[in-house]
Short mmCIF file of C-alpha atoms and ligand atoms in Angstrom, two decimals:
data_model
loop_
_atom_site.label_atom_id
_atom_site.label_comp_id
_atom_site.label_asym_id
_atom_site.label_seq_id
_atom_site.Cartn_x
_atom_site.Cartn_y
_atom_site.Cartn_z
CA UNK A 153 0.00 -0.01 -0.03
CA UNK A 154 1.44 3.33 -1.04
CA UNK A 155 1.56 5.83 1.90
CA UNK A 156 -1.46 8.11 2.08
CA UNK A 157 0.85 11.11 2.21
CA UNK A 158 1.97 10.40 -1.32
CA UNK A 159 -0.15 12.08 -3.94
CA UNK A 160 -0.77 9.88 -6.97
CA UNK A 161 -2.10 11.45 -10.16
CA UNK A 162 -3.04 9.79 -13.43
CA UNK A 163 -2.44 11.07 -16.91
CA UNK A 164 -0.46 14.13 -15.99
CA UNK A 165 0.49 16.41 -18.95
CA UNK A 166 4.30 16.42 -18.91
CA UNK A 167 4.53 19.10 -21.64
CA UNK A 168 3.42 21.54 -18.94
CA UNK A 169 6.26 20.47 -16.66
CA UNK A 170 9.13 20.88 -19.15
CA UNK A 171 10.72 24.13 -20.34
CA UNK A 172 10.56 22.94 -24.00
CA UNK A 173 6.78 22.33 -23.65
CA UNK A 174 6.85 18.84 -25.23
CA UNK A 175 5.84 15.53 -23.79
CA UNK A 176 2.91 13.10 -23.47
CA UNK A 177 1.11 12.02 -20.33
CA UNK A 178 2.53 10.31 -17.36
CA UNK A 179 0.47 7.19 -16.72
CA UNK A 180 1.34 7.42 -12.92
CA UNK A 181 2.73 10.66 -11.44
CA UNK A 182 3.79 10.61 -7.73
CA UNK A 183 4.24 13.70 -5.64
CA UNK A 184 6.52 12.59 -2.73
CA UNK A 185 7.37 14.88 0.21
CA UNK A 186 9.62 12.93 2.54
CA UNK A 187 12.68 10.59 2.38
CA UNK A 188 10.82 7.81 4.16
CA UNK A 189 7.87 8.01 1.74
CA UNK A 190 10.27 8.00 -1.19
CA UNK A 191 11.97 4.93 0.17
CA UNK A 192 8.66 3.13 0.67
CA UNK A 193 7.41 4.07 -2.78
CA UNK A 194 10.67 2.84 -4.49
CA UNK A 195 10.24 -0.56 -2.69
CA UNK A 196 6.74 -0.80 -3.99
CA UNK A 197 6.84 0.52 -7.61
CA UNK A 198 7.71 -1.99 -10.25
CA UNK A 199 9.67 -0.42 -13.09
CA UNK A 200 12.37 2.05 -12.25
CA UNK A 201 10.76 5.48 -12.19
CA UNK A 202 11.77 8.69 -13.86
CA UNK A 203 12.65 11.54 -11.43
CA UNK A 204 11.50 14.96 -12.61
CA UNK A 205 13.42 18.04 -11.59
CA UNK A 206 12.51 21.37 -13.22
CA UNK A 207 12.17 19.74 -16.63
CA UNK A 208 14.77 22.10 -18.24
CA UNK A 209 16.94 19.40 -19.77
CA UNK A 210 14.35 17.01 -21.03
CA UNK A 211 12.91 15.85 -24.38
CA UNK A 212 9.95 13.67 -23.60
CA UNK A 213 8.15 11.55 -26.21
CA UNK A 214 4.48 12.25 -27.03
CA UNK A 215 1.81 9.69 -26.04
CA UNK A 216 1.74 7.69 -22.79
CA UNK A 217 4.80 7.47 -20.57
CA UNK A 218 4.40 4.17 -18.93
CA UNK A 219 7.20 4.38 -16.40
CA UNK A 220 6.08 6.12 -13.15
CA UNK A 221 7.25 9.69 -12.79
CA UNK A 222 8.25 11.00 -9.37
CA UNK A 223 8.35 14.69 -8.46
CA UNK A 224 10.01 15.54 -5.14
CA UNK A 225 8.08 18.15 -3.16
CA UNK A 226 7.50 19.08 0.50
CA UNK A 227 10.62 18.52 2.62
CA UNK A 228 12.74 18.26 -0.50
CA UNK A 229 12.11 21.99 -0.98
CA UNK A 230 13.60 23.05 2.32
CA UNK A 231 16.83 24.87 3.12
CA UNK A 232 18.73 24.92 6.46
CA UNK A 233 21.52 27.23 7.33
CA UNK A 234 24.33 26.25 9.74
CA UNK A 235 26.95 29.00 9.61
CA UNK A 236 28.11 29.26 6.05
CA UNK A 237 26.80 25.79 5.28
CA UNK A 238 23.47 25.46 3.46
CA UNK A 239 21.63 22.08 3.67
CA UNK A 240 19.50 22.14 0.56
CA UNK A 241 16.61 19.88 -0.56
CA UNK A 242 17.13 18.61 -4.05
CA UNK A 243 13.95 20.12 -5.45
CA UNK A 244 14.96 23.71 -4.53
CA UNK A 245 15.34 25.80 -7.63
CA UNK A 246 18.68 27.48 -8.25
CA UNK A 247 16.97 30.85 -8.55
CA UNK A 248 15.56 30.47 -4.98
CA UNK A 249 18.91 29.27 -3.61
CA UNK A 250 20.72 32.31 -5.16
CA UNK A 251 18.21 34.71 -3.52
CA UNK A 252 18.32 32.86 -0.21
CA UNK A 253 22.04 32.73 0.00
CA UNK A 254 22.38 36.42 -0.87
CA UNK A 255 19.96 37.35 1.89
CA UNK A 256 21.99 35.25 4.33
CA UNK A 257 25.24 36.97 3.31
CA UNK A 258 26.65 34.08 1.23
CA UNK A 259 27.83 34.00 -2.35
CA UNK A 260 29.40 31.53 -4.84
CA UNK A 261 26.54 30.79 -7.26
CA UNK A 262 26.68 34.01 -9.17
CA UNK A 263 28.00 32.65 -12.45
CA UNK A 264 25.27 29.99 -12.61
CA UNK A 265 22.50 32.56 -12.33
CA UNK A 266 19.77 32.14 -14.94
CA UNK A 267 19.96 28.31 -15.30
CA UNK A 268 16.26 27.36 -14.83
CA UNK A 269 16.93 24.14 -12.85
CA UNK A 270 16.56 22.36 -9.56
CA UNK A 271 19.66 21.64 -7.50
CA UNK A 272 19.14 17.83 -7.81
CA UNK A 273 18.94 18.15 -11.59
CA UNK A 274 21.98 20.36 -11.72
CA UNK A 275 24.09 17.88 -9.71
CA UNK A 276 22.94 14.93 -11.76
CA UNK A 277 23.50 16.71 -15.13
CA UNK A 278 26.85 18.30 -14.14
CA UNK A 279 25.54 21.86 -14.75
CA UNK A 280 28.02 24.64 -15.21
CA UNK A 281 28.27 28.04 -16.88
CA UNK A 282 30.73 30.94 -17.15
CA UNK A 283 33.54 28.93 -15.51
CA UNK A 284 31.46 28.03 -12.48
CA UNK A 285 30.20 24.56 -11.68
CA UNK A 286 27.40 23.44 -9.34
CA UNK A 287 30.00 21.23 -7.58
CA UNK A 288 32.32 24.17 -6.81
CA UNK A 289 31.13 24.70 -3.16
CA UNK A 290 29.54 21.27 -2.66
CA UNK A 291 30.38 19.36 0.53
CA UNK A 292 28.31 16.26 0.16
CA UNK A 293 25.20 14.91 -1.23
CA UNK A 294 22.45 12.71 0.16
CA UNK A 295 21.21 10.17 -2.40
CA UNK A 296 18.82 7.22 -2.52
CA UNK A 297 19.31 4.27 -4.71
CA UNK A 298 16.37 2.86 -6.57
CA UNK A 299 15.87 0.19 -3.97
CA UNK A 300 15.11 2.86 -1.44
CA UNK A 301 18.45 2.91 0.51
CA UNK A 302 19.60 6.27 1.72
CA UNK A 303 23.27 7.27 2.02
CA UNK A 304 25.72 10.19 1.80
CA UNK A 305 28.50 10.75 -0.68
CA UNK A 306 31.32 13.22 -0.10
CA UNK A 307 32.37 15.59 -2.92
CA UNK A 308 35.65 13.85 -3.42
CA UNK A 309 33.89 10.54 -3.98
CA UNK A 310 31.97 11.97 -6.95
CA UNK A 311 33.26 12.04 -10.52
CA UNK A 312 32.02 15.06 -12.42
CA UNK A 313 32.88 17.06 -15.45
CA UNK A 314 31.37 18.85 -18.32
CA UNK A 315 27.70 17.81 -18.35
CA UNK A 316 28.56 14.67 -16.50
CA UNK A 317 28.22 13.37 -12.96
CA UNK A 318 28.64 9.96 -11.42
CA UNK A 319 25.50 10.73 -9.34
CA UNK A 320 23.38 9.79 -12.33
CA UNK A 321 21.58 6.49 -11.74
CA UNK A 322 20.69 7.52 -8.17
CA UNK A 323 18.21 10.01 -6.76
CA UNK A 324 19.62 13.11 -5.22
CA UNK A 325 17.51 14.02 -2.22
CA UNK A 326 19.65 16.76 -0.72
CA UNK A 327 23.02 18.44 -0.79
CA UNK A 328 25.10 20.54 1.56
CA UNK A 329 27.21 23.47 0.32
CA UNK A 330 29.81 25.52 2.10
CA UNK A 331 29.54 28.92 0.53
CA UNK A 332 31.98 31.80 0.85
CA UNK A 333 30.82 35.07 2.35
CA UNK A 334 28.87 37.27 -0.05
CA UNK A 335 31.16 39.83 -1.53
CA UNK A 336 29.55 43.25 -1.89
CA UNK A 337 29.72 42.80 -5.72
CA UNK A 338 27.56 39.60 -5.76
CA UNK A 339 24.34 41.31 -6.87
CA UNK A 340 26.10 43.24 -9.59
CA UNK A 341 27.82 40.08 -10.75
CA UNK A 342 24.52 38.23 -11.00
CA UNK A 343 22.98 41.11 -13.00
CA UNK A 344 25.94 40.97 -15.46
CA UNK A 345 25.74 37.20 -15.80
CA UNK A 346 21.95 37.39 -16.60
CA UNK A 347 22.57 40.16 -19.06
CA UNK A 348 25.31 38.02 -20.76
CA UNK A 349 22.97 35.05 -20.76
CA UNK A 350 20.14 37.04 -22.33
CA UNK A 351 22.55 38.40 -24.98
CA UNK A 352 23.87 34.92 -25.93
CA UNK A 353 20.97 32.54 -25.41
CA UNK A 354 17.38 32.50 -26.67
CA UNK A 355 14.94 33.18 -23.84
CA UNK A 356 12.16 34.42 -26.19
CA UNK A 357 10.48 31.05 -26.66
CA UNK A 358 10.33 27.71 -24.82
CA UNK A 359 13.50 25.57 -25.12
CA UNK A 360 15.58 22.99 -23.22
CA UNK A 361 18.76 25.04 -23.41
CA UNK A 362 21.60 23.63 -25.45
CA UNK A 363 20.66 20.51 -27.28
CA UNK A 364 24.17 19.28 -27.95
CA UNK A 365 27.38 19.18 -25.87
CA UNK A 366 30.17 21.23 -27.21
CA UNK A 367 32.63 18.87 -28.95
CA UNK A 368 36.37 19.55 -28.32
CA UNK A 369 36.80 21.16 -31.75
CA UNK A 370 34.28 24.00 -31.56
CA UNK A 371 31.13 25.21 -29.94
CA UNK A 372 28.19 23.16 -31.21
CA UNK A 373 26.22 26.35 -31.92
CA UNK A 374 28.95 27.60 -34.19
CA UNK A 375 29.15 24.35 -36.07
CA UNK A 376 25.40 24.26 -36.57
CA UNK A 377 25.47 27.84 -37.77
CA UNK A 378 28.43 27.15 -40.15
CA UNK A 379 26.52 24.29 -41.88
CA UNK A 380 23.63 26.63 -42.48
CA UNK A 381 21.05 25.20 -40.12
CA UNK A 382 20.34 28.34 -38.03
CA UNK A 383 16.60 29.14 -38.43
CA UNK A 384 15.69 25.72 -39.89
CA UNK A 385 12.12 24.87 -39.15
CA UNK A 386 10.31 21.55 -38.71
CA UNK A 387 6.64 21.59 -37.78
CA UNK A 388 6.28 23.63 -34.66
CA UNK A 389 9.92 23.85 -33.86
CA UNK A 390 12.93 25.80 -35.02
CA UNK A 391 16.61 26.00 -34.58
CA UNK A 392 16.97 29.32 -32.88
CA UNK A 393 17.98 32.36 -34.99
CA UNK A 394 19.96 33.58 -32.00
CA UNK A 395 21.67 30.57 -30.65
CA UNK A 396 22.02 27.61 -33.08
CA UNK A 397 22.35 25.05 -30.28
CA UNK A 398 18.86 25.92 -28.98
CA UNK A 399 15.68 24.44 -30.55
CA UNK A 400 12.79 26.66 -29.75
CA UNK A 401 9.08 25.73 -29.59
CA UNK A 402 6.97 28.01 -31.72
CA UNK A 403 3.81 26.70 -30.06
CA UNK A 404 2.88 23.27 -31.25
CA UNK A 405 6.20 21.48 -31.51
CA UNK A 406 6.13 17.70 -31.20
CA UNK A 407 8.64 15.08 -30.15
CA UNK A 408 8.85 13.93 -33.80
CA UNK A 409 9.75 17.47 -34.92
CA UNK A 410 12.41 17.69 -32.30
CA UNK A 411 13.77 14.20 -33.11
CA UNK A 412 13.92 15.08 -36.83
CA UNK A 413 15.74 18.39 -36.25
CA UNK A 414 18.30 16.66 -33.89
CA UNK A 415 19.03 13.77 -36.15
CA UNK A 416 19.19 16.05 -39.26
CA UNK A 417 21.60 18.43 -37.47
CA UNK A 418 23.83 15.49 -36.43
CA UNK A 419 23.82 14.09 -39.98
CA UNK A 420 24.62 17.41 -41.65
CA UNK A 421 27.32 18.48 -39.18
CA UNK A 422 28.96 15.02 -39.49
CA UNK A 423 28.75 15.16 -43.40
CA UNK A 424 30.08 18.65 -43.66
CA UNK A 425 32.46 18.86 -40.72
CA UNK A 426 33.28 15.27 -39.84
CA UNK A 427 32.27 15.93 -36.23
CA UNK A 428 29.89 13.79 -34.25
CA UNK A 429 27.51 15.84 -32.07
CA UNK A 430 26.46 14.27 -28.80
CA UNK A 431 23.16 15.12 -27.18
CA UNK A 432 23.21 17.04 -23.88
CA UNK A 433 19.48 16.73 -23.45
CA UNK A 434 18.07 13.68 -21.82
CA UNK A 435 15.28 11.74 -23.52
CA UNK A 436 12.32 9.98 -21.78
CA UNK A 437 10.31 7.55 -23.77
C1 FAD B 176 17.11 28.49 -21.14
C2 FAD B 176 18.02 27.37 -20.59
C3 FAD B 176 19.38 27.67 -20.25
C4 FAD B 176 20.19 26.65 -19.84
N1 FAD B 176 21.50 26.99 -19.48
C5 FAD B 176 22.30 26.03 -18.97
C6 FAD B 176 23.65 26.32 -18.60
O1 FAD B 176 24.11 27.42 -18.74
N2 FAD B 176 24.40 25.27 -18.14
C7 FAD B 176 23.94 24.06 -17.97
O2 FAD B 176 24.71 23.20 -17.49
N3 FAD B 176 22.65 23.71 -18.30
C8 FAD B 176 21.85 24.69 -18.78
N4 FAD B 176 20.51 24.39 -19.13
C9 FAD B 176 20.09 22.99 -19.01
C10 FAD B 176 19.42 22.55 -17.70
O3 FAD B 176 18.95 23.68 -16.98
C11 FAD B 176 20.39 21.72 -16.85
O4 FAD B 176 20.79 20.54 -17.47
C12 FAD B 176 19.84 21.34 -15.48
O5 FAD B 176 20.85 20.70 -14.76
C13 FAD B 176 18.58 20.46 -15.52
O6 FAD B 176 18.02 20.48 -14.18
P1 FAD B 176 16.45 20.22 -13.95
O7 FAD B 176 16.19 20.31 -12.59
O8 FAD B 176 15.58 21.00 -14.92
O9 FAD B 176 16.38 18.65 -14.45
P2 FAD B 176 15.36 17.90 -15.39
O10 FAD B 176 15.41 18.50 -16.70
O11 FAD B 176 14.09 17.78 -14.69
O12 FAD B 176 15.98 16.43 -15.46
C14 FAD B 176 17.21 16.26 -16.07
C15 FAD B 176 17.77 14.86 -15.67
O13 FAD B 176 18.12 14.90 -14.31
C16 FAD B 176 17.39 13.86 -13.57
N5 FAD B 176 17.04 14.42 -12.26
C17 FAD B 176 16.44 15.63 -11.99
N6 FAD B 176 16.34 15.80 -10.66
C18 FAD B 176 16.90 14.70 -10.10
C19 FAD B 176 17.08 14.19 -8.80
N7 FAD B 176 16.76 14.95 -7.69
N8 FAD B 176 17.72 13.02 -8.58
C20 FAD B 176 18.14 12.26 -9.63
N9 FAD B 176 17.95 12.62 -10.91
C21 FAD B 176 17.36 13.85 -11.15
C22 FAD B 176 16.16 13.56 -14.40
O14 FAD B 176 15.68 12.33 -14.20
C23 FAD B 176 16.77 13.74 -15.84
O15 FAD B 176 17.43 12.57 -16.24
C24 FAD B 176 19.71 25.34 -19.62
C25 FAD B 176 18.37 25.07 -19.89
C26 FAD B 176 17.51 26.04 -20.38
C27 FAD B 176 16.09 25.80 -20.66
#
């Protein structure tokens, strides 16, 4: 019997829960608010579930998603301060954490400002920007395996790099960070980073950020632009006119449109440049 505290919903529209605005319906969608409920649920659900963060790195297929989807809420959204250490629930959004830490006189996350993600999602995806990494001030994470066992992992036990983290394959439930004191210039730095981001990236339409990882030879966006694909349309989607590594949803984009644009881009970049593009986004099917 699933705990009464866990909310179960049927046929939840996942397009509304992703920043790209694409995705079918979750057959079973669980809202789980505590570690003990999560552990119980994992012991009871059959197939390994999907964990939804803020949906900003996801391409979800249309139609029915049969695997259960779990969204962490309640206690997973709490922050506790102990000196300059913040203990953070994994569903906390980066934007909230930045505001909170500034208010508490702590800095360190400035260069990541504007990434529309949860802390759990960032740790699993190895998020970084402008020479800063979500792991920079991490002390340790609390994770649960898919059998419901909870344990802590220290930063030096984690492998991470550009869009990669060895935490993937586990559920991040919380993390503690030891942040430096907030330098008086933090607010100004955040403003500059947001301005830089707006100048470089396309925030005018829904997207899932960069679709491809940057290969060692060049930025993926430059390669896509050089092969003439900037602005290419397919159905309701388009390769952004502003940042060619972004695919933007003009309103009615489908998974098929996205899949076509991604495959076509890979094919053309490989044919014309001899470079294999690897997807940064994660796919759910
Ligand atoms: C406009 C825009 C700009 C972006 N800019 C950047 C950038 O500058 N740098 C960058 O690195 N990324 C960027 N991204 C991509 C994205 O924000 C990151 O990949 C982010 O880490 C995804 O976090 P999320 O909470 O949205 O995760 P989701 O998209 O919800 O999930 C992504 C993956 O993480 C898993 N996951 C999520 N939460 C957990 C958890 N608690 N435990 C275990 N697994 C979990 C999911 O199952 C999924 O596999 C951008 C995206 C957008 C839309």
